[in-house]
Amino acid sequence: MDLTIHTSALPHDDPDASLAFYRDTLGFEVRSDVGQGRMRWITVGPVGRPDTSILLAPPAADPNITEDERRTITEMMAKGTYGWILLATHDLDATFEKVQAGDAEVVQEPTVQPYGVRDCAFRDPAGNLIRIQELS
Amino acid sequence: MCHPSWARARAEAQRLEDLARSRGAHDRTDPGDTGPADVEAFIPAGTARGAGAVVTVGGSGG
């Protein structure tokens, strides 16, 4: 087996706002951008690291999702209990400053957690929790 | 006169806005519960604990 973790998906509710956050605030490059309106699939990832990507996708696009399920998903996204991802960096403090300066919603300033990780956290425009941890 | 489906859409949009606002307020006052789960709390009493028994991974996103 030769598997890599290639692409993880996060939902958006405003494709342009999410694109701006990942490109301008996190500094990711845009690798593809297909669809239109709210039905946009945007692939972004860190410059110089083409092996891993995040796909920003419309939530509940599967036609088998019921109207009730779709409402629950959009409410959980708004509430901030739906999507989340863990990123990592060697310089947490500089990263935190840059992301904060980009006007992102701060959830947690750099903090050493009881389980040993030092991390901070933000919300992306769709309410996904973006946790960034420090690499030693 | 407003079409019933517009009224529903407006009510839903309002609800989503309220949820997003309360998310921000909650994050500012209590960011602690958005971290990885307290893995040890899920281990049944009497089970051996320690570095080998507990893997610290990201837990609850909520």
mmCIF file with all atom_site columns, C-alpha atoms in Angstrom:
data_model
loop_
_atom_site.group_PDB
_atom_site.id
_atom_site.type_symbol
_atom_site.label_atom_id
_atom_site.label_alt_id
_atom_site.label_comp_id
_atom_site.label_asym_id
_atom_site.label_entity_id
_atom_site.label_seq_id
_atom_site.pdbx_PDB_ins_code
_atom_site.Cartn_x
_atom_site.Cartn_y
_atom_site.Cartn_z
_atom_site.occupancy
_atom_site.B_iso_or_equiv
_atom_site.pdbx_formal_charge
_atom_site.auth_seq_id
_atom_site.auth_comp_id
_atom_site.auth_asym_id
_atom_site.auth_atom_id
_atom_site.pdbx_PDB_model_num
ATOM 1   C CA . MET A 1 1   ? 0.000   0.000  0.000   1.00 0.00 ? 1   MET A CA 1
ATOM 2   C CA . ASP A 1 2   ? 1.205   3.442  -0.838  1.00 0.00 ? 2   ASP A CA 1
ATOM 3   C CA . LEU A 1 3   ? -1.415  5.853  0.417   1.00 0.00 ? 3   LEU A CA 1
ATOM 4   C CA . THR A 1 4   ? -1.088  9.527  1.161   1.00 0.00 ? 4   THR A CA 1
ATOM 5   C CA . ILE A 1 5   ? -3.601  11.859 2.737   1.00 0.00 ? 5   ILE A CA 1
ATOM 6   C CA . HIS A 1 6   ? -4.290  13.887 -0.373  1.00 0.00 ? 6   HIS A CA 1
ATOM 7   C CA . THR A 1 7   ? -7.361  16.072 0.117   1.00 0.00 ? 7   THR A CA 1
ATOM 8   C CA . SER A 1 8   ? -9.607  16.857 3.059   1.00 0.00 ? 8   SER A CA 1
ATOM 9   C CA . ALA A 1 9   ? -12.907 18.618 2.520   1.00 0.00 ? 9   ALA A CA 1
ATOM 10  C CA . LEU A 1 10  ? -14.399 21.509 4.466   1.00 0.00 ? 10  LEU A CA 1
ATOM 11  C CA . PRO A 1 11  ? -17.774 23.089 3.753   1.00 0.00 ? 11  PRO A CA 1
ATOM 12  C CA . HIS A 1 12  ? -18.252 26.715 2.739   1.00 0.00 ? 12  HIS A CA 1
ATOM 13  C CA . ASP A 1 13  ? -21.368 28.833 2.832   1.00 0.00 ? 13  ASP A CA 1
ATOM 14  C CA . ASP A 1 14  ? -19.893 31.782 0.954   1.00 0.00 ? 14  ASP A CA 1
ATOM 15  C CA . PRO A 1 15  ? -17.308 30.533 -1.571  1.00 0.00 ? 15  PRO A CA 1
ATOM 16  C CA . ASP A 1 16  ? -15.686 33.930 -2.153  1.00 0.00 ? 16  ASP A CA 1
ATOM 17  C CA . ALA A 1 17  ? -15.317 34.604 1.580   1.00 0.00 ? 17  ALA A CA 1
ATOM 18  C CA . SER A 1 18  ? -13.774 31.165 2.172   1.00 0.00 ? 18  SER A CA 1
ATOM 19  C CA . LEU A 1 19  ? -11.468 31.547 -0.824  1.00 0.00 ? 19  LEU A CA 1
ATOM 20  C CA . ALA A 1 20  ? -10.269 34.916 0.465   1.00 0.00 ? 20  ALA A CA 1
ATOM 21  C CA . PHE A 1 21  ? -9.609  33.459 3.922   1.00 0.00 ? 21  PHE A CA 1
ATOM 22  C CA . TYR A 1 22  ? -7.548  30.481 2.735   1.00 0.00 ? 22  TYR A CA 1
ATOM 23  C CA . ARG A 1 23  ? -5.699  32.419 0.007   1.00 0.00 ? 23  ARG A CA 1
ATOM 24  C CA . ASP A 1 24  ? -5.174  35.842 1.556   1.00 0.00 ? 24  ASP A CA 1
ATOM 25  C CA . THR A 1 25  ? -5.221  35.167 5.293   1.00 0.00 ? 25  THR A CA 1
ATOM 26  C CA . LEU A 1 26  ? -3.603  31.703 5.440   1.00 0.00 ? 26  LEU A CA 1
ATOM 27  C CA . GLY A 1 27  ? -1.464  32.276 2.320   1.00 0.00 ? 27  GLY A CA 1
ATOM 28  C CA . PHE A 1 28  ? -2.543  29.100 0.532   1.00 0.00 ? 28  PHE A CA 1
ATOM 29  C CA . GLU A 1 29  ? -2.410  28.779 -3.243  1.00 0.00 ? 29  GLU A CA 1
ATOM 30  C CA . VAL A 1 30  ? -5.559  28.048 -5.254  1.00 0.00 ? 30  VAL A CA 1
ATOM 31  C CA . ARG A 1 31  ? -5.138  24.776 -7.150  1.00 0.00 ? 31  ARG A CA 1
ATOM 32  C CA . SER A 1 32  ? -8.506  24.555 -8.824  1.00 0.00 ? 32  SER A CA 1
ATOM 33  C CA . ASP A 1 33  ? -11.820 26.362 -8.762  1.00 0.00 ? 33  ASP A CA 1
ATOM 34  C CA . VAL A 1 34  ? -14.793 24.796 -10.495 1.00 0.00 ? 34  VAL A CA 1
ATOM 35  C CA . GLY A 1 35  ? -18.524 25.388 -10.474 1.00 0.00 ? 35  GLY A CA 1
ATOM 36  C CA . GLN A 1 36  ? -20.401 28.607 -9.964  1.00 0.00 ? 36  GLN A CA 1
ATOM 37  C CA . GLY A 1 37  ? -22.615 30.418 -7.505  1.00 0.00 ? 37  GLY A CA 1
ATOM 38  C CA . ARG A 1 38  ? -22.853 28.490 -4.242  1.00 0.00 ? 38  ARG A CA 1
ATOM 39  C CA . MET A 1 39  ? -21.905 25.284 -6.084  1.00 0.00 ? 39  MET A CA 1
ATOM 40  C CA . ARG A 1 40  ? -18.156 25.926 -6.122  1.00 0.00 ? 40  ARG A CA 1
ATOM 41  C CA . TRP A 1 41  ? -15.451 23.361 -5.466  1.00 0.00 ? 41  TRP A CA 1
ATOM 42  C CA . ILE A 1 42  ? -12.213 25.168 -4.625  1.00 0.00 ? 42  ILE A CA 1
ATOM 43  C CA . THR A 1 43  ? -8.964  23.308 -3.940  1.00 0.00 ? 43  THR A CA 1
ATOM 44  C CA . VAL A 1 44  ? -6.365  25.167 -1.892  1.00 0.00 ? 44  VAL A CA 1
ATOM 45  C CA . GLY A 1 45  ? -3.131  24.186 -0.209  1.00 0.00 ? 45  GLY A CA 1
ATOM 46  C CA . PRO A 1 46  ? 0.171   25.412 1.169   1.00 0.00 ? 46  PRO A CA 1
ATOM 47  C CA . VAL A 1 47  ? 2.661   26.790 -1.367  1.00 0.00 ? 47  VAL A CA 1
ATOM 48  C CA . GLY A 1 48  ? 5.483   24.319 -2.004  1.00 0.00 ? 48  GLY A CA 1
ATOM 49  C CA . ARG A 1 49  ? 3.515   21.377 -0.594  1.00 0.00 ? 49  ARG A CA 1
ATOM 50  C CA . PRO A 1 50  ? 1.433   20.047 -3.467  1.00 0.00 ? 50  PRO A CA 1
ATOM 51  C CA . ASP A 1 51  ? 0.790   16.677 -1.815  1.00 0.00 ? 51  ASP A CA 1
ATOM 52  C CA . THR A 1 52  ? -1.931  17.875 0.561   1.00 0.00 ? 52  THR A CA 1
ATOM 53  C CA . SER A 1 53  ? -4.941  19.977 -0.262  1.00 0.00 ? 53  SER A CA 1
ATOM 54  C CA . ILE A 1 54  ? -8.146  21.230 1.297   1.00 0.00 ? 54  ILE A CA 1
ATOM 55  C CA . LEU A 1 55  ? -11.254 21.096 -0.862  1.00 0.00 ? 55  LEU A CA 1
ATOM 56  C CA . LEU A 1 56  ? -13.717 23.850 -0.013  1.00 0.00 ? 56  LEU A CA 1
ATOM 57  C CA . ALA A 1 57  ? -17.023 22.336 -1.017  1.00 0.00 ? 57  ALA A CA 1
ATOM 58  C CA . PRO A 1 58  ? -20.689 23.232 -0.862  1.00 0.00 ? 58  PRO A CA 1
ATOM 59  C CA . PRO A 1 59  ? -22.338 21.504 2.108   1.00 0.00 ? 59  PRO A CA 1
ATOM 60  C CA . ALA A 1 60  ? -25.155 19.035 1.616   1.00 0.00 ? 60  ALA A CA 1
ATOM 61  C CA . ALA A 1 61  ? -24.623 18.832 -2.161  1.00 0.00 ? 61  ALA A CA 1
ATOM 62  C CA . ASP A 1 62  ? -25.470 15.126 -2.139  1.00 0.00 ? 62  ASP A CA 1
ATOM 63  C CA . PRO A 1 63  ? -29.031 14.808 -3.510  1.00 0.00 ? 63  PRO A CA 1
ATOM 64  C CA . ASN A 1 64  ? -29.726 12.053 -0.962  1.00 0.00 ? 64  ASN A CA 1
ATOM 65  C CA . ILE A 1 65  ? -29.498 14.586 1.870   1.00 0.00 ? 65  ILE A CA 1
ATOM 66  C CA . THR A 1 66  ? -32.965 15.518 3.044   1.00 0.00 ? 66  THR A CA 1
ATOM 67  C CA . GLU A 1 67  ? -34.161 19.052 3.643   1.00 0.00 ? 67  GLU A CA 1
ATOM 68  C CA . ASP A 1 68  ? -34.099 18.450 7.414   1.00 0.00 ? 68  ASP A CA 1
ATOM 69  C CA . GLU A 1 69  ? -30.548 17.147 7.241   1.00 0.00 ? 69  GLU A CA 1
ATOM 70  C CA . ARG A 1 70  ? -29.476 20.106 5.106   1.00 0.00 ? 70  ARG A CA 1
ATOM 71  C CA . ARG A 1 71  ? -30.967 22.504 7.665   1.00 0.00 ? 71  ARG A CA 1
ATOM 72  C CA . THR A 1 72  ? -29.185 20.723 10.498  1.00 0.00 ? 72  THR A CA 1
ATOM 73  C CA . ILE A 1 73  ? -25.863 20.914 8.664   1.00 0.00 ? 73  ILE A CA 1
ATOM 74  C CA . THR A 1 74  ? -26.174 24.630 7.912   1.00 0.00 ? 74  THR A CA 1
ATOM 75  C CA . GLU A 1 75  ? -27.195 25.305 11.511  1.00 0.00 ? 75  GLU A CA 1
ATOM 76  C CA . MET A 1 76  ? -24.265 23.302 12.876  1.00 0.00 ? 76  MET A CA 1
ATOM 77  C CA . MET A 1 77  ? -21.919 25.197 10.550  1.00 0.00 ? 77  MET A CA 1
ATOM 78  C CA . ALA A 1 78  ? -23.287 28.530 11.749  1.00 0.00 ? 78  ALA A CA 1
ATOM 79  C CA . LYS A 1 79  ? -22.995 27.372 15.346  1.00 0.00 ? 79  LYS A CA 1
ATOM 80  C CA . GLY A 1 80  ? -19.421 26.205 14.737  1.00 0.00 ? 80  GLY A CA 1
ATOM 81  C CA . THR A 1 81  ? -19.925 22.542 15.594  1.00 0.00 ? 81  THR A CA 1
ATOM 82  C CA . TYR A 1 82  ? -19.552 20.972 12.149  1.00 0.00 ? 82  TYR A CA 1
ATOM 83  C CA . GLY A 1 83  ? -16.246 21.198 10.258  1.00 0.00 ? 83  GLY A CA 1
ATOM 84  C CA . TRP A 1 84  ? -12.766 21.300 11.715  1.00 0.00 ? 84  TRP A CA 1
ATOM 85  C CA . ILE A 1 85  ? -9.190  20.655 10.732  1.00 0.00 ? 85  ILE A CA 1
ATOM 86  C CA . LEU A 1 86  ? -5.762  20.634 12.335  1.00 0.00 ? 86  LEU A CA 1
ATOM 87  C CA . LEU A 1 87  ? -2.898  22.522 10.687  1.00 0.00 ? 87  LEU A CA 1
ATOM 88  C CA . ALA A 1 88  ? 0.680   22.805 11.924  1.00 0.00 ? 88  ALA A CA 1
ATOM 89  C CA . THR A 1 89  ? 3.550   25.250 11.712  1.00 0.00 ? 89  THR A CA 1
ATOM 90  C CA . HIS A 1 90  ? 7.076   25.643 13.081  1.00 0.00 ? 90  HIS A CA 1
ATOM 91  C CA . ASP A 1 91  ? 6.434   29.255 14.137  1.00 0.00 ? 91  ASP A CA 1
ATOM 92  C CA . LEU A 1 92  ? 3.086   29.422 15.888  1.00 0.00 ? 92  LEU A CA 1
ATOM 93  C CA . ASP A 1 93  ? 3.430   32.947 17.240  1.00 0.00 ? 93  ASP A CA 1
ATOM 94  C CA . ALA A 1 94  ? 4.246   34.543 13.871  1.00 0.00 ? 94  ALA A CA 1
ATOM 95  C CA . THR A 1 95  ? 1.458   32.547 12.239  1.00 0.00 ? 95  THR A CA 1
ATOM 96  C CA . PHE A 1 96  ? -1.037  33.601 14.905  1.00 0.00 ? 96  PHE A CA 1
ATOM 97  C CA . GLU A 1 97  ? -0.093  37.267 14.457  1.00 0.00 ? 97  GLU A CA 1
ATOM 98  C CA . LYS A 1 98  ? -0.479  37.092 10.683  1.00 0.00 ? 98  LYS A CA 1
ATOM 99  C CA . VAL A 1 99  ? -3.830  35.307 10.780  1.00 0.00 ? 99  VAL A CA 1
ATOM 100 C CA . GLN A 1 100 ? -5.140  37.627 13.477  1.00 0.00 ? 100 GLN A CA 1
ATOM 101 C CA . ALA A 1 101 ? -3.982  40.649 11.455  1.00 0.00 ? 101 ALA A CA 1
ATOM 102 C CA . GLY A 1 102 ? -5.981  39.202 8.542   1.00 0.00 ? 102 GLY A CA 1
ATOM 103 C CA . ASP A 1 103 ? -9.102  39.874 10.584  1.00 0.00 ? 103 ASP A CA 1
ATOM 104 C CA . ALA A 1 104 ? -9.893  36.210 11.230  1.00 0.00 ? 104 ALA A CA 1
ATOM 105 C CA . GLU A 1 105 ? -12.225 35.239 14.074  1.00 0.00 ? 105 GLU A CA 1
ATOM 106 C CA . VAL A 1 106 ? -9.901  34.242 16.931  1.00 0.00 ? 106 VAL A CA 1
ATOM 107 C CA . VAL A 1 107 ? -11.057 31.283 19.045  1.00 0.00 ? 107 VAL A CA 1
ATOM 108 C CA . GLN A 1 108 ? -7.943  30.721 21.116  1.00 0.00 ? 108 GLN A CA 1
ATOM 109 C CA . GLU A 1 109 ? -4.605  32.476 21.433  1.00 0.00 ? 109 GLU A CA 1
ATOM 110 C CA . PRO A 1 110 ? -1.434  30.302 21.473  1.00 0.00 ? 110 PRO A CA 1
ATOM 111 C CA . THR A 1 111 ? -1.790  28.061 24.518  1.00 0.00 ? 111 THR A CA 1
ATOM 112 C CA . VAL A 1 112 ? -0.022  24.982 25.863  1.00 0.00 ? 112 VAL A CA 1
ATOM 113 C CA . GLN A 1 113 ? -2.660  22.271 26.199  1.00 0.00 ? 113 GLN A CA 1
ATOM 114 C CA . PRO A 1 114 ? -2.718  19.768 29.084  1.00 0.00 ? 114 PRO A CA 1
ATOM 115 C CA . TYR A 1 115 ? -1.899  17.009 26.595  1.00 0.00 ? 115 TYR A CA 1
ATOM 116 C CA . GLY A 1 116 ? 1.331   18.728 25.596  1.00 0.00 ? 116 GLY A CA 1
ATOM 117 C CA . VAL A 1 117 ? 0.477   20.414 22.308  1.00 0.00 ? 117 VAL A CA 1
ATOM 118 C CA . ARG A 1 118 ? 0.859   24.173 21.937  1.00 0.00 ? 118 ARG A CA 1
ATOM 119 C CA . ASP A 1 119 ? -1.791  25.526 19.608  1.00 0.00 ? 119 ASP A CA 1
ATOM 120 C CA . CYS A 1 120 ? -4.136  28.332 18.680  1.00 0.00 ? 120 CYS A CA 1
ATOM 121 C CA . ALA A 1 121 ? -7.497  28.328 16.931  1.00 0.00 ? 121 ALA A CA 1
ATOM 122 C CA . PHE A 1 122 ? -9.524  30.398 14.493  1.00 0.00 ? 122 PHE A CA 1
ATOM 123 C CA . ARG A 1 123 ? -12.832 30.191 12.666  1.00 0.00 ? 123 ARG A CA 1
ATOM 124 C CA . ASP A 1 124 ? -12.928 30.284 8.895   1.00 0.00 ? 124 ASP A CA 1
ATOM 125 C CA . PRO A 1 125 ? -15.771 32.332 7.361   1.00 0.00 ? 125 PRO A CA 1
ATOM 126 C CA . ALA A 1 126 ? -18.036 29.248 7.244   1.00 0.00 ? 126 ALA A CA 1
ATOM 127 C CA . GLY A 1 127 ? -17.585 28.567 10.971  1.00 0.00 ? 127 GLY A CA 1
ATOM 128 C CA . ASN A 1 128 ? -15.122 25.676 10.583  1.00 0.00 ? 128 ASN A CA 1
ATOM 129 C CA . LEU A 1 129 ? -12.671 25.396 13.465  1.00 0.00 ? 129 LEU A CA 1
ATOM 130 C CA . ILE A 1 130 ? -9.094  25.854 12.253  1.00 0.00 ? 130 ILE A CA 1
ATOM 131 C CA . ARG A 1 131 ? -6.717  24.659 14.937  1.00 0.00 ? 131 ARG A CA 1
ATOM 132 C CA . ILE A 1 132 ? -3.009  25.353 14.306  1.00 0.00 ? 132 ILE A CA 1
ATOM 133 C CA . GLN A 1 133 ? -0.437  23.509 16.350  1.00 0.00 ? 133 GLN A CA 1
ATOM 134 C CA . GLU A 1 134 ? 3.266   24.136 16.785  1.00 0.00 ? 134 GLU A CA 1
ATOM 135 C CA . LEU A 1 135 ? 5.775   21.646 15.427  1.00 0.00 ? 135 LEU A CA 1
ATOM 136 C CA . SER A 1 136 ? 8.839   21.113 17.573  1.00 0.00 ? 136 SER A CA 1
ATOM 137 C CA . MET B 2 1   ? -47.837 40.442 0.967   1.00 0.00 ? 1   MET B CA 1
ATOM 138 C CA . CYS B 2 2   ? -44.993 37.988 1.327   1.00 0.00 ? 2   CYS B CA 1
ATOM 139 C CA . HIS B 2 3   ? -44.897 34.510 -0.192  1.00 0.00 ? 3   HIS B CA 1
ATOM 140 C CA . PRO B 2 4   ? -44.813 31.894 2.629   1.00 0.00 ? 4   PRO B CA 1
ATOM 141 C CA . SER B 2 5   ? -41.582 30.362 1.289   1.00 0.00 ? 5   SER B CA 1
ATOM 142 C CA . TRP B 2 6   ? -39.873 33.785 1.478   1.00 0.00 ? 6   TRP B CA 1
ATOM 143 C CA . ALA B 2 7   ? -40.955 34.176 5.072   1.00 0.00 ? 7   ALA B CA 1
ATOM 144 C CA . ARG B 2 8   ? -39.526 30.751 5.876   1.00 0.00 ? 8   ARG B CA 1
ATOM 145 C CA . ALA B 2 9   ? -36.265 31.569 4.091   1.00 0.00 ? 9   ALA B CA 1
ATOM 146 C CA . ARG B 2 10  ? -36.030 34.853 5.961   1.00 0.00 ? 10  ARG B CA 1
ATOM 147 C CA . ALA B 2 11  ? -36.667 33.159 9.302   1.00 0.00 ? 11  ALA B CA 1
ATOM 148 C CA . GLU B 2 12  ? -34.001 30.568 8.550   1.00 0.00 ? 12  GLU B CA 1
ATOM 149 C CA . ALA B 2 13  ? -31.481 33.229 7.508   1.00 0.00 ? 13  ALA B CA 1
ATOM 150 C CA . GLN B 2 14  ? -32.194 35.071 10.757  1.00 0.00 ? 14  GLN B CA 1
ATOM 151 C CA . ARG B 2 15  ? -31.690 31.888 12.754  1.00 0.00 ? 15  ARG B CA 1
ATOM 152 C CA . LEU B 2 16  ? -28.338 31.208 11.044  1.00 0.00 ? 16  LEU B CA 1
ATOM 153 C CA . GLU B 2 17  ? -27.218 34.765 11.787  1.00 0.00 ? 17  GLU B CA 1
ATOM 154 C CA . ASP B 2 18  ? -28.190 34.348 15.438  1.00 0.00 ? 18  ASP B CA 1
ATOM 155 C CA . LEU B 2 19  ? -26.288 31.054 15.643  1.00 0.00 ? 19  LEU B CA 1
ATOM 156 C CA . ALA B 2 20  ? -23.178 32.598 14.069  1.00 0.00 ? 20  ALA B CA 1
ATOM 157 C CA . ARG B 2 21  ? -23.341 35.507 16.516  1.00 0.00 ? 21  ARG B CA 1
ATOM 158 C CA . SER B 2 22  ? -23.653 33.219 19.519  1.00 0.00 ? 22  SER B CA 1
ATOM 159 C CA . ARG B 2 23  ? -20.767 31.120 18.158  1.00 0.00 ? 23  ARG B CA 1
ATOM 160 C CA . GLY B 2 24  ? -18.514 34.186 18.297  1.00 0.00 ? 24  GLY B CA 1
ATOM 161 C CA . ALA B 2 25  ? -19.663 35.061 21.808  1.00 0.00 ? 25  ALA B CA 1
ATOM 162 C CA . HIS B 2 26  ? -19.147 31.486 22.966  1.00 0.00 ? 26  HIS B CA 1
ATOM 163 C CA . ASP B 2 27  ? -15.663 31.284 21.420  1.00 0.00 ? 27  ASP B CA 1
ATOM 164 C CA . ARG B 2 28  ? -14.626 34.504 23.140  1.00 0.00 ? 28  ARG B CA 1
ATOM 165 C CA . THR B 2 29  ? -15.789 33.449 26.583  1.00 0.00 ? 29  THR B CA 1
ATOM 166 C CA . ASP B 2 30  ? -15.103 29.717 26.566  1.00 0.00 ? 30  ASP B CA 1
ATOM 167 C CA . PRO B 2 31  ? -12.670 28.505 23.898  1.00 0.00 ? 31  PRO B CA 1
ATOM 168 C CA . GLY B 2 32  ? -11.560 25.597 26.063  1.00 0.00 ? 32  GLY B CA 1
ATOM 169 C CA . ASP B 2 33  ? -14.166 23.081 24.996  1.00 0.00 ? 33  ASP B CA 1
ATOM 170 C CA . THR B 2 34  ? -13.198 23.284 21.335  1.00 0.00 ? 34  THR B CA 1
ATOM 171 C CA . GLY B 2 35  ? -9.981  21.374 22.015  1.00 0.00 ? 35  GLY B CA 1
ATOM 172 C CA . PRO B 2 36  ? -9.267  17.697 21.772  1.00 0.00 ? 36  PRO B CA 1
ATOM 173 C CA . ALA B 2 37  ? -11.440 15.550 23.989  1.00 0.00 ? 37  ALA B CA 1
ATOM 174 C CA . ASP B 2 38  ? -10.367 14.547 27.460  1.00 0.00 ? 38  ASP B CA 1
ATOM 175 C CA . VAL B 2 39  ? -9.457  11.059 26.343  1.00 0.00 ? 39  VAL B CA 1
ATOM 176 C CA . GLU B 2 40  ? -8.788  9.807  29.862  1.00 0.00 ? 40  GLU B CA 1
ATOM 177 C CA . ALA B 2 41  ? -12.356 10.608 30.856  1.00 0.00 ? 41  ALA B CA 1
ATOM 178 C CA . PHE B 2 42  ? -13.596 8.023  28.363  1.00 0.00 ? 42  PHE B CA 1
ATOM 179 C CA . ILE B 2 43  ? -11.465 5.207  29.755  1.00 0.00 ? 43  ILE B CA 1
ATOM 180 C CA . PRO B 2 44  ? -13.448 2.922  32.085  1.00 0.00 ? 44  PRO B CA 1
ATOM 181 C CA . ALA B 2 45  ? -12.399 2.964  35.733  1.00 0.00 ? 45  ALA B CA 1
ATOM 182 C CA . GLY B 2 46  ? -9.963  0.196  36.551  1.00 0.00 ? 46  GLY B CA 1
ATOM 183 C CA . THR B 2 47  ? -8.350  0.257  33.119  1.00 0.00 ? 47  THR B CA 1
ATOM 184 C CA . ALA B 2 48  ? -4.601  0.765  33.100  1.00 0.00 ? 48  ALA B CA 1
ATOM 185 C CA . ARG B 2 49  ? -3.781  4.395  32.371  1.00 0.00 ? 49  ARG B CA 1
ATOM 186 C CA . GLY B 2 50  ? -0.569  6.008  31.264  1.00 0.00 ? 50  GLY B CA 1
ATOM 187 C CA . ALA B 2 51  ? 1.372   7.062  28.229  1.00 0.00 ? 51  ALA B CA 1
ATOM 188 C CA . GLY B 2 52  ? 0.910   3.710  26.540  1.00 0.00 ? 52  GLY B CA 1
ATOM 189 C CA . ALA B 2 53  ? -2.817  3.552  27.147  1.00 0.00 ? 53  ALA B CA 1
ATOM 190 C CA . VAL B 2 54  ? -3.775  7.016  26.007  1.00 0.00 ? 54  VAL B CA 1
ATOM 191 C CA . VAL B 2 55  ? -3.231  8.475  22.587  1.00 0.00 ? 55  VAL B CA 1
ATOM 192 C CA . THR B 2 56  ? -3.569  12.229 22.455  1.00 0.00 ? 56  THR B CA 1
ATOM 193 C CA . VAL B 2 57  ? -5.223  13.037 19.200  1.00 0.00 ? 57  VAL B CA 1
ATOM 194 C CA . GLY B 2 58  ? -7.581  15.782 18.192  1.00 0.00 ? 58  GLY B CA 1
ATOM 195 C CA . GLY B 2 59  ? -11.007 15.040 19.579  1.00 0.00 ? 59  GLY B CA 1
ATOM 196 C CA . SER B 2 60  ? -14.224 16.954 19.548  1.00 0.00 ? 60  SER B CA 1
ATOM 197 C CA . GLY B 2 61  ? -14.433 19.742 17.092  1.00 0.00 ? 61  GLY B CA 1
ATOM 198 C CA . GLY B 2 62  ? -17.450 21.101 18.881  1.00 0.00 ? 62  GLY B CA 1
#
